[in-house]
Short mmCIF file of C-alpha atoms and ligand atoms in Angstrom, two decimals:
data_model
loop_
_atom_site.label_atom_id
_atom_site.label_comp_id
_atom_site.label_asym_id
_atom_site.label_seq_id
_atom_site.Cartn_x
_atom_site.Cartn_y
_atom_site.Cartn_z
CA MET A 1 14.70 1.22 8.25
CA LEU A 2 15.53 3.22 4.81
CA THR A 3 12.85 1.47 2.12
CA GLY A 4 12.78 2.36 -1.53
CA ALA A 5 10.31 1.86 -4.32
CA GLY A 6 10.98 -1.94 -4.19
CA MET A 7 9.38 -1.66 -0.89
CA SER A 8 6.38 -1.48 -3.07
CA ALA A 9 6.68 -3.42 -5.62
CA GLU A 10 4.88 -6.61 -4.68
CA SER A 11 2.02 -4.20 -4.29
CA GLY A 12 1.69 -3.68 -7.90
CA VAL A 13 3.12 -0.12 -7.63
CA PRO A 14 5.85 0.39 -10.42
CA THR A 15 9.15 1.42 -9.45
CA PHE A 16 11.49 3.92 -11.02
CA ARG A 17 14.50 2.22 -12.54
CA ASP A 18 13.53 -1.71 -13.28
CA ALA A 19 14.16 -2.34 -16.73
CA GLN A 20 10.74 -1.98 -18.48
CA THR A 21 8.65 -1.81 -15.78
CA GLY A 22 10.42 1.44 -14.35
CA LEU A 23 8.39 4.51 -14.63
CA TRP A 24 11.58 6.31 -15.62
CA GLU A 25 11.67 3.58 -18.30
CA ARG A 26 8.45 4.72 -19.44
CA TYR A 27 8.48 8.50 -18.81
CA ASP A 28 10.65 11.37 -18.75
CA PRO A 29 11.61 12.53 -15.77
CA THR A 30 12.46 16.30 -16.53
CA ALA A 31 9.30 16.48 -18.12
CA LEU A 32 7.16 15.04 -15.19
CA ALA A 33 9.67 15.73 -11.99
CA THR A 34 11.01 18.78 -11.87
CA PRO A 35 9.89 22.41 -11.11
CA GLU A 36 10.66 23.25 -14.61
CA ALA A 37 8.28 20.78 -16.18
CA TRP A 38 5.47 22.39 -13.69
CA ALA A 39 6.02 25.69 -15.06
CA HIS A 40 6.16 24.45 -18.68
CA ASP A 41 3.24 22.19 -18.70
CA ARG A 42 1.40 21.92 -15.45
CA ASP A 43 -1.75 20.26 -16.29
CA THR A 44 0.24 17.03 -17.78
CA VAL A 45 2.33 16.97 -14.53
CA TRP A 46 -0.67 17.55 -12.28
CA ALA A 47 -2.88 14.60 -14.80
CA TRP A 48 0.03 12.26 -14.28
CA TYR A 49 0.67 12.69 -10.56
CA ARG A 50 -3.55 11.94 -9.99
CA TRP A 51 -2.71 9.03 -12.04
CA ARG A 52 -0.19 7.36 -10.01
CA GLU A 53 -2.45 8.42 -6.84
CA HIS A 54 -5.12 6.70 -8.73
CA LEU A 55 -2.53 3.53 -9.05
CA VAL A 56 -1.22 3.60 -5.31
CA SER A 57 -5.12 3.90 -3.68
CA ARG A 58 -6.10 0.64 -5.69
CA ALA A 59 -2.71 -1.12 -4.19
CA GLN A 60 -2.67 -3.37 -1.01
CA PRO A 61 0.24 -3.12 1.38
CA ASN A 62 2.05 -6.29 0.70
CA ALA A 63 3.53 -8.90 3.40
CA GLY A 64 6.86 -6.55 3.59
CA HIS A 65 5.14 -3.53 5.06
CA LEU A 66 2.80 -5.49 7.04
CA ALA A 67 5.87 -7.58 8.57
CA VAL A 68 7.53 -3.96 9.42
CA SER A 69 4.31 -2.65 10.74
CA ARG A 70 4.76 -6.07 13.14
CA ALA A 71 7.93 -4.90 13.94
CA GLN A 72 7.32 -1.98 14.98
CA ASP A 73 4.89 -3.26 17.68
CA ARG A 74 7.62 -5.48 19.08
CA ARG A 75 10.72 -3.06 18.46
CA ASP A 76 11.78 0.59 18.12
CA VAL A 77 11.93 0.21 14.53
CA THR A 78 11.67 3.80 12.96
CA VAL A 79 11.00 3.97 8.56
CA VAL A 80 12.55 6.60 7.03
CA THR A 81 10.86 5.99 3.22
CA GLN A 82 12.10 7.38 -0.05
CA ASN A 83 8.69 6.30 -1.61
CA VAL A 84 5.52 8.62 -1.91
CA ASP A 85 3.21 6.29 -1.59
CA ASP A 86 1.37 5.80 2.18
CA LEU A 87 1.27 1.69 2.05
CA HIS A 88 3.56 1.90 5.17
CA GLU A 89 1.18 3.72 7.13
CA ARG A 90 -1.59 1.26 5.04
CA ALA A 91 0.05 -1.42 7.16
CA GLY A 92 -0.09 -0.29 10.26
CA SER A 93 3.31 1.74 10.84
CA ARG A 94 3.81 4.85 12.70
CA ARG A 95 6.75 6.77 12.60
CA VAL A 96 7.48 6.65 8.71
CA HIS A 97 9.45 9.88 8.04
CA HIS A 98 9.28 10.58 3.74
CA VAL A 99 12.12 12.22 2.84
CA HIS A 100 10.96 12.68 -0.60
CA GLY A 101 7.09 14.15 0.38
CA SER A 102 3.99 12.34 -0.36
CA LEU A 103 1.48 11.98 -2.87
CA PHE A 104 -1.54 12.82 -0.82
CA ALA A 105 0.18 16.00 0.62
CA HIS A 106 -0.86 18.11 -1.92
CA ARG A 107 -0.28 21.96 -1.09
CA CYS A 108 -0.20 25.60 -3.21
CA ASP A 109 2.25 25.89 -5.48
CA THR A 110 2.30 29.51 -4.51
CA CYS A 111 1.73 30.09 -0.73
CA GLY A 112 2.40 26.44 0.13
CA ALA A 113 -1.00 26.06 2.03
CA PRO A 114 -2.04 22.32 2.33
CA LEU A 115 -4.69 21.77 0.04
CA ASP A 116 -7.82 19.07 0.01
CA VAL A 117 -8.21 18.32 -3.63
CA GLY A 118 -10.54 15.15 -3.27
CA PRO A 119 -9.91 11.95 -4.95
CA PRO A 120 -8.12 11.09 -8.26
CA PRO A 121 -10.14 10.76 -11.27
CA ASP A 122 -11.20 7.06 -11.91
CA ASP A 123 -9.66 7.35 -15.77
CA PRO A 124 -6.39 8.27 -16.35
CA VAL A 125 -6.51 11.64 -18.25
CA ASP A 126 -3.44 13.12 -20.12
CA ARG A 127 -4.03 16.72 -18.85
CA LEU A 128 -5.91 18.06 -15.64
CA THR A 129 -6.23 21.56 -14.69
CA PRO A 130 -5.09 21.34 -10.94
CA PRO A 131 -7.73 23.09 -7.85
CA GLY A 132 -6.84 26.94 -7.12
CA CYS A 133 -5.93 27.39 -3.87
CA ASP A 134 -8.10 28.97 -1.46
CA ARG A 135 -5.76 31.42 0.16
CA CYS A 136 -4.50 33.30 -2.92
CA ASP A 137 -4.39 32.81 -6.95
CA GLY A 138 -1.72 29.61 -6.72
CA ARG A 139 -3.08 26.22 -7.96
CA ALA A 140 -2.45 22.57 -6.25
CA ARG A 141 0.67 20.91 -6.72
CA PRO A 142 1.64 17.31 -6.06
CA GLY A 143 3.42 17.49 -2.59
CA VAL A 144 6.37 15.41 -3.34
CA VAL A 145 10.09 16.56 -4.07
CA TRP A 146 10.88 16.76 -7.36
CA PHE A 147 14.09 16.47 -9.11
CA GLY A 148 16.31 19.71 -7.80
CA GLU A 149 14.43 20.80 -5.05
CA MET A 150 15.38 20.50 -0.95
CA LEU A 151 14.19 17.47 0.89
CA PRO A 152 11.64 18.47 3.82
CA HIS A 153 13.60 19.62 6.66
CA ASP A 154 12.19 17.59 9.23
CA PRO A 155 11.75 14.49 8.02
CA TRP A 156 15.28 14.57 6.86
CA GLU A 157 16.80 15.60 10.18
CA ALA A 158 14.77 12.90 11.52
CA ALA A 159 16.25 9.92 8.75
CA VAL A 160 20.26 11.28 9.50
CA ASP A 161 19.37 11.43 13.36
CA ALA A 162 18.11 7.28 12.47
CA VAL A 163 20.27 6.33 10.82
CA THR A 164 23.46 7.70 13.13
CA SER A 165 21.41 6.10 16.22
CA ALA A 166 20.05 2.78 15.70
CA ALA A 167 21.71 -0.47 16.54
CA ALA A 168 21.76 -1.45 12.74
CA VAL A 169 20.26 -0.24 8.94
CA LEU A 170 18.12 -2.62 7.11
CA VAL A 171 17.94 -0.94 3.60
CA VAL A 172 14.88 -2.07 1.26
CA GLY A 173 14.37 -2.23 -2.32
CA THR A 174 16.47 1.16 -3.08
CA SER A 175 18.48 1.21 -6.13
CA GLY A 176 20.91 3.97 -4.04
CA LEU A 177 21.41 6.28 -6.67
CA VAL A 178 19.58 9.43 -5.82
CA HIS A 179 21.39 11.49 -3.16
CA PRO A 180 21.30 12.85 -0.36
CA ALA A 181 18.62 9.68 0.66
CA ALA A 182 21.60 7.30 -0.87
CA SER A 183 23.91 8.64 1.33
CA LEU A 184 22.23 7.49 4.32
CA PRO A 185 23.29 3.58 4.35
CA GLY A 186 27.39 5.20 4.45
CA LEU A 187 26.54 7.75 6.67
CA ALA A 188 25.13 4.76 9.23
CA ALA A 189 28.42 2.77 7.86
CA ASP A 190 30.33 5.17 9.08
CA THR A 191 28.60 5.38 12.60
CA GLY A 192 29.73 2.27 12.57
CA LEU A 193 26.64 0.43 12.22
CA PRO A 194 25.57 -2.55 10.51
CA VAL A 195 24.03 -2.17 7.06
CA VAL A 196 21.78 -4.73 5.69
CA GLU A 197 20.51 -4.64 2.06
CA VAL A 198 17.40 -6.43 1.11
CA ASN A 199 17.50 -6.61 -2.80
CA PRO A 200 16.93 -9.37 -5.41
CA GLY A 201 19.17 -7.17 -7.97
CA PRO A 202 21.99 -5.19 -8.03
CA SER A 203 22.05 -1.76 -6.40
CA GLY A 204 24.37 1.38 -6.27
CA LEU A 205 24.96 0.73 -3.05
CA GLY A 206 28.26 -0.96 -2.13
CA PRO A 207 31.17 -1.27 0.63
CA GLU A 208 28.61 0.58 2.91
CA VAL A 209 26.75 -2.64 3.02
CA SER A 210 27.61 -5.49 5.58
CA VAL A 211 25.43 -7.95 4.26
CA HIS A 212 23.51 -8.56 0.94
CA VAL A 213 19.86 -10.33 1.30
CA ARG A 214 19.23 -11.46 -2.55
CA SER A 215 15.88 -11.36 -2.08
CA THR A 216 12.61 -9.39 -2.20
CA ALA A 217 10.55 -7.20 0.31
CA GLY A 218 7.68 -9.23 0.62
CA GLU A 219 10.12 -12.60 0.95
CA ALA A 220 12.87 -11.54 3.08
CA LEU A 221 11.56 -9.05 5.60
CA PRO A 222 9.12 -11.67 7.60
CA ALA A 223 11.74 -13.89 7.65
CA LEU A 224 14.11 -11.08 9.11
CA LEU A 225 11.55 -9.50 11.11
CA ASP A 226 9.45 -12.05 12.60
CA GLY A 227 11.94 -13.75 14.45
N1 LIG B 1 11.80 -6.14 -3.15
C1 LIG B 1 12.91 -5.21 -2.74
N2 LIG B 1 13.68 -4.76 -3.86
C2 LIG B 1 12.89 -4.68 -5.26
C3 LIG B 1 11.74 -5.43 -5.63
C4 LIG B 1 11.24 -6.55 -4.55
N3 LIG B 1 10.10 -7.04 -4.67
N4 LIG B 1 11.65 -5.14 -6.60
C5 LIG B 1 12.37 -4.30 -7.10
N5 LIG B 1 13.75 -4.16 -5.95
C6 LIG B 1 14.53 -3.31 -6.21
C7 LIG B 1 15.42 -3.05 -7.63
O1 LIG B 1 16.26 -4.06 -7.72
C8 LIG B 1 16.05 -1.77 -7.60
O2 LIG B 1 17.38 -1.51 -6.85
O3 LIG B 1 14.46 -1.98 -5.65
C9 LIG B 1 15.17 -1.03 -6.61
C10 LIG B 1 14.17 0.18 -6.75
O4 LIG B 1 15.20 1.38 -7.49
P1 LIG B 1 14.40 2.59 -8.10
O5 LIG B 1 13.54 1.96 -9.12
O6 LIG B 1 15.34 3.39 -8.69
O7 LIG B 1 13.63 3.08 -6.94
P2 LIG B 1 14.18 4.43 -6.02
O8 LIG B 1 15.56 3.48 -5.39
O9 LIG B 1 13.41 4.30 -4.64
O10 LIG B 1 14.33 5.45 -6.34
C11 LIG B 1 14.90 7.03 -5.65
O11 LIG B 1 14.41 8.36 -7.15
O12 LIG B 1 13.02 9.00 -8.81
C12 LIG B 1 13.67 9.02 -7.94
O13 LIG B 1 12.18 9.94 -6.11
C13 LIG B 1 12.01 8.89 -6.79
O14 LIG B 1 12.38 8.07 -4.57
C14 LIG B 1 12.88 8.06 -6.09
C15 LIG B 1 14.31 7.81 -5.70
#
C-alpha cells in the first residue's frame, strides 16, 4: 500500500492540497518546509512543526488505518506512507515505511544525532527556539523530509522493493503530485501489477491506475480489506 495525507483526513489531520483546509492552502510551504526556511527563520519553522505534532497527538486512527492493521494480521501487507504522522502505527500496523520521515523523529540539524525533545506545547505559538543538541552546538530539527531534500535511503529502498514485488498496489489518499513518491504507482504498473486508487476526488495519477475507487479511506478500506 502507498498512503498519503487523505489516509489521515478522517482523523482530523489536515491534508496539504484540499481546497480551503489544505495546509498549503493556508501556509506557504517555501517558508516552512524547505532547508532555506529553516536557515532563514528556524524558530517559526520549529513552532509550526510542534503545532502539527500537537494536532496529530490529539488525533485518533480512523477506520481506514484500523482496516490496514487488520489486513496486516492476515496478509503480507507492506505500508509505504508519505505521511509523517504515526496513525498507522497507533492503529497497530507494523512494516510501515515513512518515505517523507516522521514528525516524531527529531534530530540534530548539524550532527544528525536523534534527539528527545519531549511533548509539544499544548497551545500553538508563533515562534519557539528548538532545544540544543547534546553532542554538538546544533539544534533539534523536525524529522521530516523538506522540499529539495533527499528521501531517507532505507525507507525508499523498501518502498521500491514493495511496489515492484507485490501482487497488487493499493494507493490511498494521495494527490500523486510530489516526486519521487508519486512515481511509485507507475513503477508498479510498469512491473505489470494492478494498481487500485482510493480517493474521493481527482488526483495526479493517471493511466498507471487500473481501478479508481471514488471513496474515502474510512469507507473503502474496511470494504476492500476485510473481505
Ligand atoms: N480518503 C481518501 N483520500 C482523501 C480523503 C479521504 N478521506 N480526503 C482527501 N483525500 C485525497 C484528496 O482528494 C487528495 O487527492 O487525499 C489527497 C491528499 O493530497 P495532498 O494533500 O496533496 O497530500 P499528499 O498527496 O499526501 O501530499 C504528498 O506533499 O507536501 C508534501 O510531503 C508532503 O507527503 C506530502 C506530499
